[in-house]
Coordinates of C-alpha atoms and ligand atoms in Angstrom, one line a residue:
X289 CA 2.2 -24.9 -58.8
X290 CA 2.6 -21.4 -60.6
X291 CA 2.6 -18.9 -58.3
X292 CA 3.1 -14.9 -58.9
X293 CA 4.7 -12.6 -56.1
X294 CA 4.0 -9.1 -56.6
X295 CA 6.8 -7.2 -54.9
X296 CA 10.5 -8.3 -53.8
X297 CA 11.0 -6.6 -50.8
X298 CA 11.8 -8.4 -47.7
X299 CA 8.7 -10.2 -47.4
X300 CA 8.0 -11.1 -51.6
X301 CA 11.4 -11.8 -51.8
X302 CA 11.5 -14.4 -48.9
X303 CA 8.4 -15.9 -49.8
X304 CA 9.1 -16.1 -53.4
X305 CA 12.5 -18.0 -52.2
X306 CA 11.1 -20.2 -50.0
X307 CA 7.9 -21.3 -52.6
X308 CA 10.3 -22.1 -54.9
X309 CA 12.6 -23.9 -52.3
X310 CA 9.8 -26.3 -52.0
X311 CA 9.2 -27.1 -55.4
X312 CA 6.8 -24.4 -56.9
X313 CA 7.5 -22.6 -60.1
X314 CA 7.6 -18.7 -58.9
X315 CA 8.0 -15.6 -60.6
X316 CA 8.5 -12.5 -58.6
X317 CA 7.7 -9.3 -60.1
X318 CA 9.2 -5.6 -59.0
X319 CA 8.3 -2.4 -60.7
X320 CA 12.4 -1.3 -59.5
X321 CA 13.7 -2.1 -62.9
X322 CA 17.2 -1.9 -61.0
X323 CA 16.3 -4.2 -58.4
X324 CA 15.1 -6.6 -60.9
X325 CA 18.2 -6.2 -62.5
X326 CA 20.1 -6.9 -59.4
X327 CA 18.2 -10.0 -58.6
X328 CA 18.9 -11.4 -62.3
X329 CA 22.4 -10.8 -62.0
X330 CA 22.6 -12.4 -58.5
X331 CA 22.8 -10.1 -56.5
X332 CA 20.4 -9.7 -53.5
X333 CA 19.6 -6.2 -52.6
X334 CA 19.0 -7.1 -49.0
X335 CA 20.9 -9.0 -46.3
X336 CA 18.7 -12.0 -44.6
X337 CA 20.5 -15.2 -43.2
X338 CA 20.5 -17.7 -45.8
X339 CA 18.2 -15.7 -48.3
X340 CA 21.5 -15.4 -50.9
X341 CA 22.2 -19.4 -51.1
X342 CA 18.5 -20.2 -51.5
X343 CA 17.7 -17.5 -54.0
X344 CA 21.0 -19.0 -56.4
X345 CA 19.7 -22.4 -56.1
X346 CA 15.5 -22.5 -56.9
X347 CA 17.2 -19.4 -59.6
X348 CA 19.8 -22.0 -61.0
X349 CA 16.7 -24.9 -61.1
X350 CA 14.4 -22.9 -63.2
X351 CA 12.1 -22.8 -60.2
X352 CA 12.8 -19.0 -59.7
X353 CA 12.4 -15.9 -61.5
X354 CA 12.4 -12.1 -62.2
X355 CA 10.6 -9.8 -64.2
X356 CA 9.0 -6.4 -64.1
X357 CA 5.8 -6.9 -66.1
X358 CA 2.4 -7.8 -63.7
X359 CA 1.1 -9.2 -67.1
X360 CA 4.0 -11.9 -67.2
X361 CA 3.0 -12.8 -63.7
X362 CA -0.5 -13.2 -63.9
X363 CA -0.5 -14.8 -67.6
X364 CA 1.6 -17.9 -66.1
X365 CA 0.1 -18.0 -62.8
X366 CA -2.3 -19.8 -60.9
X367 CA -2.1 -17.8 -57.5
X368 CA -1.0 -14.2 -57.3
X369 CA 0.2 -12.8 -53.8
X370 CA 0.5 -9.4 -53.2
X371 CA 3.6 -8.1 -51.4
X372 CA 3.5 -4.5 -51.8
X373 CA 4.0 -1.9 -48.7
X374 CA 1.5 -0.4 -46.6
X375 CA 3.9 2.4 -44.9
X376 CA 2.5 3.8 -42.4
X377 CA 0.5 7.9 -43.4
X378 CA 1.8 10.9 -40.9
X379 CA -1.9 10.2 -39.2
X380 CA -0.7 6.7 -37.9
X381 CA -3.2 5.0 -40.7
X382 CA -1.9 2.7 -43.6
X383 CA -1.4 4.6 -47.0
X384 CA -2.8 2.0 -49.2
X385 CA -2.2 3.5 -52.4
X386 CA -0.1 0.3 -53.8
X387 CA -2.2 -2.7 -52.8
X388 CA -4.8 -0.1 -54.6
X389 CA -2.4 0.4 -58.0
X390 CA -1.5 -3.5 -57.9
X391 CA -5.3 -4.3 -57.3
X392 CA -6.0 -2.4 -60.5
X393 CA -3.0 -3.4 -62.6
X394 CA -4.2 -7.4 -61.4
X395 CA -8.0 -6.0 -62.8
X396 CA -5.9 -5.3 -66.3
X397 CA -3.8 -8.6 -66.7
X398 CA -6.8 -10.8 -66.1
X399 CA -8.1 -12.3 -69.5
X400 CA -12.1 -13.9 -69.4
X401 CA -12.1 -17.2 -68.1
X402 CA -8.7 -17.4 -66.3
X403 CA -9.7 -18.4 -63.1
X404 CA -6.8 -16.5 -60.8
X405 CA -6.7 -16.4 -56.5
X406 CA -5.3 -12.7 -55.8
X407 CA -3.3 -13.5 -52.2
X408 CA -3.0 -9.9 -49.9
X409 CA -0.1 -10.7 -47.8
X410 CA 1.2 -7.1 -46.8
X411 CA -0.2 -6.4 -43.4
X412 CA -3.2 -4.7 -44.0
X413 CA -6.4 -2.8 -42.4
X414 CA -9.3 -5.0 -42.1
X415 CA -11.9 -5.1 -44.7
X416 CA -9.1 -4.7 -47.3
X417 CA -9.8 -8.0 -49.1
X418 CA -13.4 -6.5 -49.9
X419 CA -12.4 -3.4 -51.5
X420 CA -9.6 -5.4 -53.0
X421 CA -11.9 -7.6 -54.6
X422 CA -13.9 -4.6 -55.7
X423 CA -11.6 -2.9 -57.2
X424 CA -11.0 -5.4 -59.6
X425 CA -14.1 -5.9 -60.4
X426 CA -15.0 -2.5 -61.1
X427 CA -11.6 -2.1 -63.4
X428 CA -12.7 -5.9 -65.3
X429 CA -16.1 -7.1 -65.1
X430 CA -15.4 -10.1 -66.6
X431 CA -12.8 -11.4 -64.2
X432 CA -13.0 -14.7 -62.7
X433 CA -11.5 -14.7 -59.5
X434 CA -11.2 -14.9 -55.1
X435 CA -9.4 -13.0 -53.1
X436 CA -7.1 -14.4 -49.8
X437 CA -5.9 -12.6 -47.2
X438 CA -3.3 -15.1 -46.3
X439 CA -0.8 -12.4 -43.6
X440 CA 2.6 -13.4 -43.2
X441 CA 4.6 -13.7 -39.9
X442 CA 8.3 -13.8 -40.6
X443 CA 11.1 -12.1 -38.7
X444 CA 14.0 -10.0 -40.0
X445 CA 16.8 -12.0 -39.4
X446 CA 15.3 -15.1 -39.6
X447 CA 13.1 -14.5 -42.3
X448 CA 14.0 -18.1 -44.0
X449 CA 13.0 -20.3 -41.1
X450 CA 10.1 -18.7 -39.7
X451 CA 8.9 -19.2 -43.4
X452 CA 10.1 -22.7 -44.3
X453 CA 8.7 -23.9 -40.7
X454 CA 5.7 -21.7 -40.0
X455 CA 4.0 -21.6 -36.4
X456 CA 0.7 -21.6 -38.4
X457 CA -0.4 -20.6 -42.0
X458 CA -3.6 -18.2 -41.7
X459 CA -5.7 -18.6 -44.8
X460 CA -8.6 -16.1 -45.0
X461 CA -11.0 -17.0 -47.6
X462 CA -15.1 -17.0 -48.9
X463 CA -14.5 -19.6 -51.6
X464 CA -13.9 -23.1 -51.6
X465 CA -11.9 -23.4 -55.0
X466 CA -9.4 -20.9 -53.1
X467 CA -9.0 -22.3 -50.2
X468 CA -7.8 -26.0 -51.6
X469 CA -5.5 -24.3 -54.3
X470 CA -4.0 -22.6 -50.7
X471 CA -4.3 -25.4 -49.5
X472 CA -1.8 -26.9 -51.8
X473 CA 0.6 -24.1 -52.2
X474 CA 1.2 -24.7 -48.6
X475 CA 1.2 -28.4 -48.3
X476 CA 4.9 -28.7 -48.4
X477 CA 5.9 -26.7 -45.7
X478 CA 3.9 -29.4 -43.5
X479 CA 2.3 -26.4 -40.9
X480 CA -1.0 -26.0 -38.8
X481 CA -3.6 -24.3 -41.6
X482 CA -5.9 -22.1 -40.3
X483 CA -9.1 -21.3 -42.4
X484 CA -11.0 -18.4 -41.4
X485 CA -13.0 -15.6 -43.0
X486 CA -10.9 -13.0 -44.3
X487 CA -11.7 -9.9 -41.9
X488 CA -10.3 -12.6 -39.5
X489 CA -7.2 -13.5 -40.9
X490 CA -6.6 -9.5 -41.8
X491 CA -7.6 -8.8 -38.1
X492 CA -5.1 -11.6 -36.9
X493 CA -2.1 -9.4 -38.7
X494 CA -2.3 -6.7 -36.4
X495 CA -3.8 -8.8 -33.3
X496 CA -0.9 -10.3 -33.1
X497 CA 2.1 -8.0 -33.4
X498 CA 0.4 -5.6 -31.4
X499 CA 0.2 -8.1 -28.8
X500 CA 3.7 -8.8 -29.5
X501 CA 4.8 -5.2 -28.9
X502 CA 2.1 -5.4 -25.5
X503 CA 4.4 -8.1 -24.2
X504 CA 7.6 -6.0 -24.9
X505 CA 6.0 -3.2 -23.5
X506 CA 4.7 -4.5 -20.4
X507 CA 8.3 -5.9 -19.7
X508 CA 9.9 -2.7 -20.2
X509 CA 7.4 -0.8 -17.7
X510 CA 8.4 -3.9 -15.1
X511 CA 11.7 -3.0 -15.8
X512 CA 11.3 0.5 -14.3
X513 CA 10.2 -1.1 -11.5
X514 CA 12.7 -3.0 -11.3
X515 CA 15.2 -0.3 -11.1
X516 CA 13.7 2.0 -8.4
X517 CA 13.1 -1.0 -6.8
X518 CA 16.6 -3.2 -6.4
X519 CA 14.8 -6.0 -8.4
X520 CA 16.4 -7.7 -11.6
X521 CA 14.0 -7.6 -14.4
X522 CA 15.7 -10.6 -16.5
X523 CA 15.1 -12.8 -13.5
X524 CA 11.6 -11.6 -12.9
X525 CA 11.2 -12.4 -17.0
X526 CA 12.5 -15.6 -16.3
X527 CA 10.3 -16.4 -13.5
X528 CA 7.2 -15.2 -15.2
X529 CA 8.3 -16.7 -18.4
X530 CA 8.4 -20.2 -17.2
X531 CA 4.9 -19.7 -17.1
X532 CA 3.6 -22.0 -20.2
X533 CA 0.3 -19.7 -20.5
X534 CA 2.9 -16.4 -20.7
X535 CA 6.5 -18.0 -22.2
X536 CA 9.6 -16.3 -22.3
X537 CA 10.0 -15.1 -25.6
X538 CA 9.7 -11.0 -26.3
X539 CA 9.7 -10.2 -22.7
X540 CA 13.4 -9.2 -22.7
X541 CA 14.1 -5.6 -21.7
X542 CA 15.8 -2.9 -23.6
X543 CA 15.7 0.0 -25.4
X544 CA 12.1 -0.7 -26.7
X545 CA 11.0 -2.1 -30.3
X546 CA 11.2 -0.5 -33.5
X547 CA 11.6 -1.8 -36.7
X548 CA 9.6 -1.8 -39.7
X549 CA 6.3 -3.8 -38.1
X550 CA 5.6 -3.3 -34.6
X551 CA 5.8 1.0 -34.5
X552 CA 3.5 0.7 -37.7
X553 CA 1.5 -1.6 -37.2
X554 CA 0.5 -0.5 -33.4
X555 CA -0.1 2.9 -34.9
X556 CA -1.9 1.2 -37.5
X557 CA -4.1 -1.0 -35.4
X558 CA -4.9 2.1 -32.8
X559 CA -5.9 4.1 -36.1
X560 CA -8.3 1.4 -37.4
X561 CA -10.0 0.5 -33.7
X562 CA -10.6 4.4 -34.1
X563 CA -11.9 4.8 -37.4
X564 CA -14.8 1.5 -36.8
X565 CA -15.5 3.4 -32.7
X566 CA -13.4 1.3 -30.6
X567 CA -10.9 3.1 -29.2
X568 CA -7.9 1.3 -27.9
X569 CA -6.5 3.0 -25.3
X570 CA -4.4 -0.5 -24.0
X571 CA -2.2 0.2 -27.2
X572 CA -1.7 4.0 -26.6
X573 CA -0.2 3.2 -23.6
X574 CA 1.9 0.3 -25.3
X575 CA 3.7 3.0 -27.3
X576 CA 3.9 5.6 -24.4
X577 CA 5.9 2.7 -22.3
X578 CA 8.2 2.4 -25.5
X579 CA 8.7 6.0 -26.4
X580 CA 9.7 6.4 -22.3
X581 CA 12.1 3.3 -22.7
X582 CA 14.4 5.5 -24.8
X583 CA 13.6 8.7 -22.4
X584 CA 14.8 7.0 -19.3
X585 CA 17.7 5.2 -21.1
X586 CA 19.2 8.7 -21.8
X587 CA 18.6 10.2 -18.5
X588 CA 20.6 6.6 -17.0
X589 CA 23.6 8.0 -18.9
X590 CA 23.2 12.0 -18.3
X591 CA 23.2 11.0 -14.7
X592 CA 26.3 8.6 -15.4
X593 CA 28.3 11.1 -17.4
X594 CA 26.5 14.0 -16.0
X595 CA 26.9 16.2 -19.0
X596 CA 26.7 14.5 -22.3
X597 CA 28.4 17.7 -24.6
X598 CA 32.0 16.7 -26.0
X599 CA 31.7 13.3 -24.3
X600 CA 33.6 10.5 -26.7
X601 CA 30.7 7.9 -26.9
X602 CA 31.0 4.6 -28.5
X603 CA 27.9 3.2 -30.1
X604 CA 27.9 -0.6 -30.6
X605 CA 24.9 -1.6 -33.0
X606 CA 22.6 0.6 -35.5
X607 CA 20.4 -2.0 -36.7
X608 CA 16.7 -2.2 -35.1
X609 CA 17.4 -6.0 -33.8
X610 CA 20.6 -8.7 -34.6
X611 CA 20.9 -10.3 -37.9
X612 CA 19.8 -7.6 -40.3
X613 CA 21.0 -4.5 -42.2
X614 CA 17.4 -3.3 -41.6
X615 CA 18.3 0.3 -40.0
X616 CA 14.5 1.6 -40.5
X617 CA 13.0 2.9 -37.2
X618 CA 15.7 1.8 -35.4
X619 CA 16.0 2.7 -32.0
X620 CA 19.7 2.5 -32.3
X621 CA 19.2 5.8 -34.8
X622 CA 17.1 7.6 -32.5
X623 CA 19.7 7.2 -29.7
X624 CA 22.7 8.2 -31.8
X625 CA 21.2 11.2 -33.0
X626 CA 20.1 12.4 -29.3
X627 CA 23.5 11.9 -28.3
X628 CA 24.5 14.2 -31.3
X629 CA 21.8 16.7 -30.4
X630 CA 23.3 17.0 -27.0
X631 CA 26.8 17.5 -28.1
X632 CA 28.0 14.2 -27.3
X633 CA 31.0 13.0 -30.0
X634 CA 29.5 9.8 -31.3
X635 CA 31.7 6.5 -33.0
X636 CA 29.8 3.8 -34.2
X637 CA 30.2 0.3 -35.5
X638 CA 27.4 -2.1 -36.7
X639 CA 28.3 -5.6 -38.4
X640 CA 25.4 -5.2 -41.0
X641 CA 24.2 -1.6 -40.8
X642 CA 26.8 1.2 -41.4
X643 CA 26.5 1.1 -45.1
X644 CA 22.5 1.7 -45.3
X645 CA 22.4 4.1 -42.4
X646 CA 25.0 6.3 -44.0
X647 CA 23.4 5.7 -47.8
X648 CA 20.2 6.8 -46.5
X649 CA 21.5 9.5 -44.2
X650 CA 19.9 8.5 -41.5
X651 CA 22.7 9.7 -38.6
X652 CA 24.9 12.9 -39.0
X653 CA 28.2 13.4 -40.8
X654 CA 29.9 13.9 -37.9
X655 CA 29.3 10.6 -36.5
X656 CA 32.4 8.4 -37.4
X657 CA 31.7 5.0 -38.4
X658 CA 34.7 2.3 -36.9
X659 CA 36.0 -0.5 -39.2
X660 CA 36.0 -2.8 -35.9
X661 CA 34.1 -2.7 -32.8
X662 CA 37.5 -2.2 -30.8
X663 CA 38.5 0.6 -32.7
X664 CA 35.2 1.9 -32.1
X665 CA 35.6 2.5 -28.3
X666 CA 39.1 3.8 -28.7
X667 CA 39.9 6.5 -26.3
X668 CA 35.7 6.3 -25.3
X669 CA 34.3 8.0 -22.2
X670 CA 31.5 5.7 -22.5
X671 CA 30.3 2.6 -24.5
X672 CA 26.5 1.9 -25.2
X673 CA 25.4 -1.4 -26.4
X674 CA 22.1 -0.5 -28.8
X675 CA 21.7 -3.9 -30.4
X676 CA 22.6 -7.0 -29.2
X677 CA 25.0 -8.8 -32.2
X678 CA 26.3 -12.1 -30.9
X679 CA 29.9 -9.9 -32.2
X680 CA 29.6 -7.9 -29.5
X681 CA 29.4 -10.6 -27.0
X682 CA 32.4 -12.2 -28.1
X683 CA 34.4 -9.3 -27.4
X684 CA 37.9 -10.0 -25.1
X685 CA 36.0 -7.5 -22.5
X686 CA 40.0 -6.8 -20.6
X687 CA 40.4 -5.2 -24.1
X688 CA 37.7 -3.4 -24.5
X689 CA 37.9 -1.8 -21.2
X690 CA 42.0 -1.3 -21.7
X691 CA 41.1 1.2 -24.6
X692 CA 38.6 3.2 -23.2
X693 CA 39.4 6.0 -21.7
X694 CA 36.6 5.4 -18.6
X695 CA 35.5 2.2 -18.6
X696 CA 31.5 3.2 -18.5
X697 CA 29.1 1.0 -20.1
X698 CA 25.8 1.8 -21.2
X699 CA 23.9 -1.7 -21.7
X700 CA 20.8 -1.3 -24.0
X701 CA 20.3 -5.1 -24.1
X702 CA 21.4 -6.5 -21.1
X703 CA 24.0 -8.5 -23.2
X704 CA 26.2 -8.4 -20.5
X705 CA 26.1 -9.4 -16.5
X706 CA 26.2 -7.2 -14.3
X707 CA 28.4 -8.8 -11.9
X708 CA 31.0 -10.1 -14.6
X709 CA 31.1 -6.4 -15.3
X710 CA 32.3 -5.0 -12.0
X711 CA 34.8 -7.8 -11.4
X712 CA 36.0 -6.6 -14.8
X713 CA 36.3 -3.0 -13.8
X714 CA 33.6 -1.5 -15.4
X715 CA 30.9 0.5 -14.4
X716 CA 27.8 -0.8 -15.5
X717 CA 24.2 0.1 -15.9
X718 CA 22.1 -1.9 -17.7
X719 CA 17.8 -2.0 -18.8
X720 CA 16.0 -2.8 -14.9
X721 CA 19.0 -4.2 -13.4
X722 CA 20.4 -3.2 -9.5
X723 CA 24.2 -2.3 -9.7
X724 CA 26.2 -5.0 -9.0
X725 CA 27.4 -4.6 -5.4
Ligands
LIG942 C1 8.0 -8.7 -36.2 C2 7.2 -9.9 -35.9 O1 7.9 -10.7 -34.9 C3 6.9 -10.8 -37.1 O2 6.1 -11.9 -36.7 C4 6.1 -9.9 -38.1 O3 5.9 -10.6 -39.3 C5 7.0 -8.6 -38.4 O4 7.3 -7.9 -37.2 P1 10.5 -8.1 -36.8 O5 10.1 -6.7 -36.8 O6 11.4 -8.6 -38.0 O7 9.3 -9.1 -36.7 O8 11.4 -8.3 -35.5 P2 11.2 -8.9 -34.0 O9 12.2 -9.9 -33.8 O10 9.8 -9.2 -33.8 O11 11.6 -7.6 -33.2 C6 10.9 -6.3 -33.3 C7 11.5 -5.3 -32.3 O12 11.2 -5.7 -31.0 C8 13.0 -5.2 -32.3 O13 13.3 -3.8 -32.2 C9 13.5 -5.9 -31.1 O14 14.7 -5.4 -30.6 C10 12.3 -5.7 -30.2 N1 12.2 -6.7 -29.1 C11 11.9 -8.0 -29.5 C12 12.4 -6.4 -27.8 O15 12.7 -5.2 -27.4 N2 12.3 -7.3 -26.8 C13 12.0 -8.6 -27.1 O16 11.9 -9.4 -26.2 C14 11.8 -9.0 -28.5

C-alpha cells in the first residue's frame, strides 16, 4: 500500500521504517527541511537500536522516502498517519496546535473524489479524532474521507521490535471502508487487531501508560517501605510479579520514570479527567510517589556523604532509561543538576547521551563529561548509578573501586547486589534495599 507519515520524529520515523520493512511503499514527510536533508543523505537524526540498518535498506528498495511537502504525501497516498507532537502546555494539558496545522494543511492537499483515511497516531486527548475530522471539513467541504485514531505503543530503545511484533494494534474507527484498508496496512505484522470506536482507542493511549507509570509508582512507594522496614523490594517485586494477573515487568524500583511519555501523558490524562468532571486523584498521587522517589534518593546520599558541597561525584548514566540518546525529562538530569545546586563537583559519563545533553544545555558547564566510565569515577568520593546501561554492569568492579577515592556507591537502579558489593569493599545503598550485613 501507499501510506503517508506526517512527521519523522521518533515515532513517524519508526513507523515509517518498519511499514516499509514489511513491504509498503512509505513516504515520510517533515517540515525540518534539515532533518529531511539528513534522512536523504543517510543519516538518522536519532539513535534507536536497529532503526539505522532498516531505514538504509526499505531507502535503498524504493520502498522508503523523504520529502517536505504534505501535498506529495497525500497526492500518492492511500492512508495518511499523523505523527506530529502533542508536548505537554505549562497547565499539564496537551498543546495541540500541530495535529490542528497538519489537520488543516491535510484539509488543503485533498482533491474532490480522493477518498483518503487521515490516521492520529500521536497520543492524544480524547475526542481529538472529532475535531480532527471537523477541521477538515470546515477548511474542504468537498473532501472525501475517515479519520482513525490508531495510538502507537513503542518504547525508546526498542522502538523496532515493539513495532514489527506488536502486543496488539488498536484501530479506532466509525467507517467500514477504514477499517479494512487498516486492516490491511497491518496485516503483515501478523498482531491481535482491536476495533473500537475512536474515543476508545484515543482513551486507551493514556489508560494505559498511566497505568504503566501506576505500576512504577506503586513499586517505588513499596520500596520505601521496604527500606524503613529491613525488607528487599526486588524480592518483594519478584514475589508479587510471579503473579500472572500482576507480572513482573515495570515494577522495578528506582529513581522514578521520566521520559518523554509517562510525565506527559499522566499530566495529560489528570488534565483531561478534569476538564470532562472526573477528577483523578489515583494519578496525582502516582506523580507525588515519583517526584518523592528523587527527594528520598538525595536525602540517602546527604545522609551518606553528609554534606554534599565540594564532594567529587561520579554520575554513571544521563539518558531517561538504557538504549537511547533520549535525555528529555530525564531523571538522570534532574539529579545532576541537584547535586550541582548543592555544591557537589559532578563527572559524568553516558554511552548515548553526553552529546545531546550538552547540545541542548540541559546540565551546567561545570559538569565534566568523562570519555570512559572509569575515568569518570577517578579520584570520586561517591559514584551514582542513574541509568541502568548493560556498560555499566560489565564494569571490572575491583577497578572501579581502586580509583575512587571512597568507595561509596549510590545505586539508582539496583544494577548491582548488595551483598556482591560489600564483599567487594564498597559501601552500598541502593532503591528499597536493607544494607548488606
Ligand atoms: C513508554 C511506554 O512503555 C510505551 O508503551 C509508550 O508508547 C511510550 O512511553 P518509553 O517512555 O520509551 O515508553 O520507556 P519505558 O521503557 O516505558 O520507560 C519509561 C520510564 O519508566 C523510564 O524512565 C524508565 O526508567 C522508567 N521505568 C520503567 C521504571 O522506573 N521502572 C520500570 O519498571 C520500568
Amino acid at each position: 500500500m501507499e501510506l503517508c507519515i506526517i512527521g519523522s520524529g521518533y515515532v513517524g520515523l519508526v513507523t515509517g521504517a518498519c511499514f516499509a520493512e514489511v513491504g509498503h511503499s512509505v513516504i515520510c514527510v517533515d517540515n525540518d527541511q534539515r532533518k529531511v536533508d539528513m534522512l536523504q543523505a543517510g543519516k538518522i537524526p536519532i539513535y534507536e537500536p536497529g532503526l539505522e540498518e532498516l531505514v538504509m535498506r526499505n531507502v535503498a528498495a524504493n520502498r522508503l522516502r523523504f520529502t517536505n511537502s504534505i501535498q506529495e504525501g497525500v497526492d500518492g497516498s492511500q492512508v495518511i498517519f499523523i505523527a506530529v507532537p502533542t508536548p505537554p502546555q505549562p497547565d499539564g494539558s496537551v498543546d495541540m496546535t500541530f495535529i490542528e496545522r497538519v489537520a488543516r494543511e491535510i484539509a488543503s492537499a485533498l482533491k474532490p473524489g480522493q477518498y483518503r483515511v487521515v490516521v492520529d497516531k500521536s497520543t492524544v486527548p480524547v475526542k481529538t479524532g472529532e475535531r480532527v475530522a471537523a477541521t477538515i471539513q470546515r477548511y474542504n467541504k468537498e473532501a472525501s474521507f475517515d479519520v482513525v485514531s490508531n495510538p502507537e505503543f513503542l518504547r525508546e530503545g526498542c522502538a523496532v521490535p515493539d513495532l514489527m511484533k506488536p502486543d496488539r494494534i488498536v484501530i479506532g474507527c466509525g467507517s467500514e471502508r477504514a477499517t479494512d484498508l487498516m486492516k490491511r496496512v497491518y496485516e503483515p505484522f501478523m498482531a491481535p487487531i482491536l476495533v473500537t470506536d475512536i474515543n476508545s482507542a484515543e482513551l486507551i493511549k493514556h489508560a494505559a501508560n498511566s497505568f504503566l507509570s501506576l505500576k512504577i509508582s506503586y513499586i517505588n512507594a513499596v520500596s520505601a517501605i521496604c527500606e524503613a522496614s529491613g525488607a528487599d523490594v526486588e524480592m518483594v517485586a519478584d514475589g508479587i510479579g510471579m503473579d500472572r494477573r500482576i507480572g513482573r515487568q515495570f515494577l522495578n524500583a528506582g529513581l522514578g520514570y521520566g521520559g518523554s511519555c509517562f510525565p506527559k501523558d499522566v499530566k495529560a490524562f489528570i488534565a483531561i479527567a478534569e476538564e470532562i468532571g472526573v477528577p483523578f486523584g489515583l494519578l496525582k498521587e502516582v506523580e507525588r510517589i515519583n517526584e518523592s522517589q528523587l527527594e528520598r534518593f538525595l536525602r540517602k546520599m546527604r545522609d551518606g556523604l553528609w554534606v554534599l558541597k565540594d564532594k567529587k561525584i561520579a554520575v554513571w548514566g544521563l539518558t531517561f532509561k538504557p538504549d537511547t540518546d533520549d535525555v528529555r525529562n530525564s531523571v538522570p538530569i534532574e539529579l545532576i543538576n541537584r547535586l550541582v545546586n548543592e555544591g557537589a563537583s559532578v563527572t559524568a559519563y553516558d554511552p548515548k547521551g553526553m552529546e545531546k545533553a550538552r547540545e541542548w544545555n540541559l546540565i551546567p558547564d561545570s559538569v565534566k563529561l568523562s570519555a570512559t566510565p572509569l575515568e569518570a569515577i577517578d579520584g570520586a568520593e561517591a559514584l551514582v548509578i542513574a541509568t541502568e546501561w548493560k556498560d555499566f554492569a560489565n564494569q571490572n568492579l575491583n577497578d572501579v573501586r581502586k580509583r575512587m577515592h571512597t568507595p561509596l556507591v549510590f545505586d539508582g537502579r539496583n544494577l548491582f547486589d548488595p551483598q556482591t558489593m560489600k564483599d567487594l569493599g564498597f559501601i552500598y545503598y541502593g532503591v528499597g534495599r536493607a544494607a548488606a550485613k
